[in-house]
Structure formats: C-alpha cells, structure tokens
C-alpha cells in the first residue's frame, strides 16, 4: 500500500522557520516526482513546490520562492520542505503528494496524498 | 497564476445527477483550455484530498463509475450520477500548465439533500 506520512508541523512565530518531512513507503520513491500542496483553514488547495526524481529540477509557486526549499533523500525515501521567513499567510495544512507527471507532454496529477501536517504561524 | 473557476456550491438529492464546472481563463493558454491534463479531487471534511479523475476523463482504480468527466473548450466538467450521501464533500479541479506549475479551482461544496 502506498503511504505518505508527513511530520514537522506545529506553531511557529512570524519570521521563523520550520522543516517538514514526508516518509514514503509502498512504491518506488526514486521513480516519482514529488510535491507539497497546502490548504489554508477553510480554503482551497494551493500547489507549493515539486521536485524531480533525482532532485535536479525544482519548481515553486511565486509566493514561496526564495523562502521555501524542497528537497528529497531517495535513500531514505523521504521528501522535505524547508520553510523560512514564515508569515501568517503560510498557515495551512501541508500535504505531501506523489506526482504522476509526463512533464513535456504537460500531463500530470496528484496521487496519492498524505494525511497532512498543520503549520500555524502566529505570535 | 490565476485559479480555475468553480461554483462555490451545488446540491442534489439522492439518486439524482449533478455536474460541477471548472473554467479556465480563455486568454491564458496555460490552464485547462489547451491541455489534456485536468484532474479532479474529492475531499471529505477533515480528510486529505483523493484523486477521482485524471487526464480529463479517466478514473483511477477503485473510483466508482458514477463519477465521470469531460472537457469542452476552456471548461471541464465533473458529473456524479446516482448521488449518494457519501458523495457529500468538496471537489477541486486541477490542471498542469505550460509554465510547469499547477493551478486549482477554488473548490465546490456538494450537498446531498
């Protein structure tokens, strides 16, 4: 069974940092693009970042560029999101998601999703 | 990056069919209009989203055939037939773009009356 388990969320002050982790199991982790998608309380989904199988390609939504860094460790089957300079607007549940992607054919979708980890930015 | 437009809410009675639209901005080629890669996600309260449609109209294994989808021009549509109480959830459309980013619709709350 494919499983994605996030950890590392919590309460952080504005301007602070947090590192999220995602442990993957049940599939060939190194064969898939991976992504973080977030959802602010009561709001819709927002794609945050995604990373290629070997970590050489990374893409970010404009609002987190320069502040967030996505990375992965294929040996540990783990995905990470380093979040710096956090603000209240970053408060959300962060989901780790496996990506089915054929980049140059512009075909892609998110499946499956982890259970999410809540990040709250507040003083 | 503009979002895709969905109705905020739809409702239906058990056994009925409903449709949810997902419209991209016609002036922006990097969304649902030009590409095949539209997907739909179901989210029950307090749960993670679940993929129910990908590649415009393909169901993953395990998804009921009561869920179907299509696309015409810059509008994609999700149809749920034979509504059941467990279908009550939020539904999001999503699309991969030519900028190698993703956009989502704002979500539609389905109420089964």
Coordinates of C-alpha atoms in Angstrom, one line a residue:
Chain A
X1 CA 0.0 0.0 0.0
X2 CA 1.3 3.4 -0.9
X3 CA 1.7 5.6 2.2
X4 CA 2.9 9.2 2.7
X5 CA 3.3 10.3 6.3
X6 CA 4.1 14.0 7.0
X7 CA 5.6 15.3 10.1
X8 CA 7.2 18.5 11.4
X9 CA 4.3 20.8 11.5
X10 CA 3.5 23.0 14.5
X11 CA 3.2 26.5 15.9
X12 CA 5.9 29.0 14.8
X13 CA 6.3 32.7 15.2
X14 CA 6.2 35.1 12.2
X15 CA 9.7 35.2 10.7
X16 CA 10.5 31.8 12.0
X17 CA 11.5 28.6 10.2
X18 CA 10.2 25.0 10.1
X19 CA 11.2 21.9 8.3
X20 CA 8.5 19.4 7.1
X21 CA 9.3 15.8 6.4
X22 CA 7.4 13.1 4.5
X23 CA 8.2 9.4 4.8
X24 CA 7.1 7.4 1.8
X25 CA 6.5 3.7 1.5
X26 CA 4.8 1.1 -0.7
X27 CA 6.2 2.4 -4.0
X28 CA 9.5 3.1 -5.8
X29 CA 10.1 6.6 -4.3
X30 CA 13.0 7.4 -6.6
X31 CA 10.9 6.9 -9.7
X32 CA 8.4 9.7 -9.0
X33 CA 8.2 13.4 -8.9
X34 CA 7.0 14.6 -5.5
X35 CA 5.2 17.7 -4.4
X36 CA 3.9 19.7 -1.5
X37 CA 0.4 21.2 -1.7
X38 CA -1.1 23.3 1.1
X39 CA -4.6 24.2 2.2
X40 CA -5.2 27.2 4.4
X41 CA -8.0 26.7 7.0
X42 CA -11.4 26.7 5.2
X43 CA -9.8 27.5 1.9
X44 CA -8.9 25.7 -1.3
X45 CA -5.8 23.9 -2.5
X46 CA -2.6 25.6 -3.4
X47 CA 0.3 23.9 -5.0
X48 CA 3.6 24.9 -3.3
X49 CA 6.5 23.1 -4.8
X50 CA 7.6 20.0 -6.6
X51 CA 10.8 18.1 -7.3
X52 CA 12.0 15.7 -9.9
X53 CA 13.0 12.1 -9.3
X54 CA 16.7 12.9 -8.8
X55 CA 16.2 16.3 -7.2
X56 CA 17.8 18.2 -10.1
X57 CA 14.6 20.1 -11.0
X58 CA 12.5 22.1 -8.5
X59 CA 9.6 24.4 -9.1
X60 CA 7.9 26.7 -6.7
X61 CA 4.7 28.9 -6.5
X62 CA 5.7 32.5 -6.7
X63 CA 4.6 33.3 -3.1
X64 CA 7.2 31.0 -1.6
X65 CA 10.2 31.5 -4.0
X66 CA 13.3 32.4 -2.1
X67 CA 11.7 31.3 1.3
X68 CA 10.9 27.6 0.8
X69 CA 13.2 24.8 -0.4
X70 CA 12.0 21.4 -1.4
X71 CA 14.4 18.5 -1.3
X72 CA 14.5 14.7 -1.2
X73 CA 16.6 11.8 0.0
X74 CA 15.9 8.8 -2.1
X75 CA 17.9 6.5 0.1
X76 CA 15.7 7.4 3.0
X77 CA 12.5 7.6 0.8
X78 CA 11.9 11.0 2.2
X79 CA 10.7 14.4 1.0
X80 CA 11.4 17.6 2.8
X81 CA 10.2 21.2 2.8
X82 CA 12.4 23.8 4.5
X83 CA 10.3 26.9 5.2
X84 CA 11.9 30.2 6.2
X85 CA 10.6 33.7 6.9
X86 CA 7.2 32.4 7.6
X87 CA 4.2 34.6 7.8
X88 CA 0.6 34.2 8.8
X89 CA -0.3 33.7 5.1
X90 CA 1.7 30.4 5.3
X91 CA -0.7 29.0 7.9
X92 CA -2.1 25.8 6.3
X93 CA -2.2 22.1 6.3
X94 CA 0.7 20.9 4.2
X95 CA 0.2 17.7 2.2
X96 CA 2.9 15.5 0.7
X97 CA 1.8 14.2 -2.6
X98 CA 3.1 11.8 -5.2
X99 CA 3.0 13.2 -8.7
X100 CA 2.3 11.3 -11.8
X101 CA 3.9 13.6 -14.4
X102 CA 4.9 13.5 -18.0
X103 CA 6.4 16.9 -18.0
X104 CA 7.0 17.5 -21.7
X105 CA 3.6 16.1 -22.5
X106 CA 2.1 18.5 -20.0
X107 CA 0.2 15.6 -18.3
X108 CA 0.2 15.5 -14.5
X109 CA -1.9 14.8 -11.5
X110 CA -1.5 14.3 -7.7
X111 CA -2.0 10.8 -6.4
X112 CA -2.0 9.8 -3.5
X113 CA -2.0 12.4 -0.8
X114 CA -0.6 12.1 2.7
X115 CA -2.8 13.0 5.7
X116 CA -1.2 16.4 6.0
X117 CA 0.6 18.3 8.8
X118 CA -0.7 21.6 10.2
X119 CA 1.6 24.6 10.2
X120 CA 0.4 27.6 12.2
X121 CA 2.3 30.9 12.0
X122 CA 1.3 33.1 14.9
X123 CA 2.8 35.2 17.7
Chain B
X1 CA -1.1 32.3 -11.8
X2 CA -4.9 32.6 -12.0
X3 CA -7.1 29.9 -10.4
X4 CA -9.6 27.9 -12.2
X5 CA -13.3 28.9 -11.6
X6 CA -15.7 26.5 -9.9
X7 CA -19.1 27.2 -8.5
X8 CA -18.9 27.6 -4.7
X9 CA -21.7 25.0 -4.1
X10 CA -24.0 22.6 -5.7
X11 CA -26.7 20.3 -4.3
X12 CA -28.8 17.4 -5.3
X13 CA -31.0 14.7 -3.9
X14 CA -30.0 11.0 -3.5
X15 CA -30.3 9.3 -6.9
X16 CA -30.0 12.5 -8.9
X17 CA -27.1 13.6 -11.1
X18 CA -25.1 16.8 -10.7
X19 CA -22.4 18.5 -12.6
X20 CA -19.6 20.7 -11.4
X21 CA -17.9 23.0 -13.9
X22 CA -14.2 24.2 -13.9
X23 CA -13.4 27.1 -16.2
X24 CA -10.1 28.5 -17.2
X25 CA -9.4 32.0 -18.4
X26 CA -9.7 31.9 -22.2
X27 CA -6.8 34.5 -22.6
X28 CA -4.4 32.3 -20.7
X29 CA -3.3 29.3 -22.6
X30 CA -1.6 27.7 -19.6
X31 CA -4.6 26.2 -17.9
X32 CA -7.5 23.9 -18.6
X33 CA -8.2 25.2 -22.1
X34 CA -5.3 23.8 -24.1
X35 CA -4.3 20.7 -22.2
X36 CA -5.5 17.3 -21.6
X37 CA -4.2 17.2 -18.0
X38 CA -7.3 18.1 -16.0
X39 CA -7.8 16.2 -12.8
X40 CA -10.5 16.2 -10.1
X41 CA -10.1 15.6 -6.4
X42 CA -12.7 14.7 -3.7
X43 CA -12.2 15.9 -0.1
X44 CA -14.3 14.9 2.8
X45 CA -14.2 17.2 5.9
X46 CA -11.0 16.7 7.9
X47 CA -9.6 14.3 5.3
X48 CA -6.9 14.6 2.6
X49 CA -8.0 15.0 -1.0
X50 CA -8.4 12.0 -3.2
X51 CA -7.9 11.7 -6.9
X52 CA -11.1 10.7 -8.7
X53 CA -10.4 11.8 -12.3
X54 CA -7.2 12.3 -14.2
X55 CA -6.4 13.1 -17.9
X56 CA -9.8 14.8 -18.2
X57 CA -12.0 11.7 -18.0
X58 CA -10.0 8.7 -16.6
X59 CA -11.0 7.1 -13.3
X60 CA -8.2 5.6 -11.1
X61 CA -8.8 2.0 -9.9
X62 CA -11.3 1.9 -7.1
X63 CA -13.3 5.0 -8.1
X64 CA -16.9 4.5 -8.7
X65 CA -18.2 4.7 -12.3
X66 CA -20.8 7.1 -11.0
X67 CA -18.0 9.7 -11.4
X68 CA -17.4 10.9 -15.0
X69 CA -15.9 13.9 -16.5
X70 CA -15.4 15.8 -19.8
X71 CA -13.9 18.9 -21.3
X72 CA -15.2 21.3 -23.9
X73 CA -13.2 24.4 -24.8
X74 CA -11.9 26.0 -21.7
X75 CA -14.4 24.3 -19.4
X76 CA -14.0 20.9 -17.7
X77 CA -16.9 19.2 -16.0
X78 CA -17.3 16.6 -13.4
X79 CA -20.6 14.6 -13.3
X80 CA -21.7 12.5 -10.4
X81 CA -24.7 10.3 -11.2
X82 CA -26.9 8.4 -8.8
X83 CA -25.9 10.7 -5.9
X84 CA -25.3 9.0 -2.6
X85 CA -24.9 10.6 0.8
X86 CA -21.2 9.7 0.9
X87 CA -20.7 11.9 -2.1
X88 CA -21.2 14.9 0.1
X89 CA -17.7 16.5 0.0
X90 CA -15.7 19.3 -1.5
X91 CA -14.5 18.8 -5.1
X92 CA -11.5 20.5 -6.7
X93 CA -10.3 20.6 -10.3
X94 CA -6.7 21.0 -11.1
X95 CA -4.5 21.4 -14.2
X96 CA -0.9 21.3 -15.1
X97 CA 0.3 24.3 -17.0
X98 CA 2.7 25.2 -19.7
X99 CA 4.7 27.1 -17.1
X100 CA 5.3 23.7 -15.4
X101 CA 3.2 24.8 -12.5
X102 CA -0.2 23.6 -11.2
X103 CA -3.4 25.6 -10.6
X104 CA -6.5 24.5 -8.8
X105 CA -10.1 25.6 -8.8
X106 CA -11.5 27.2 -5.7
X107 CA -13.5 24.1 -4.8
X108 CA -17.2 23.2 -4.9
X109 CA -19.1 22.1 -1.9
X110 CA -21.5 19.3 -2.8
X111 CA -24.5 18.9 -0.5
X112 CA -26.7 15.9 -0.8
X113 CA -30.1 16.9 0.4

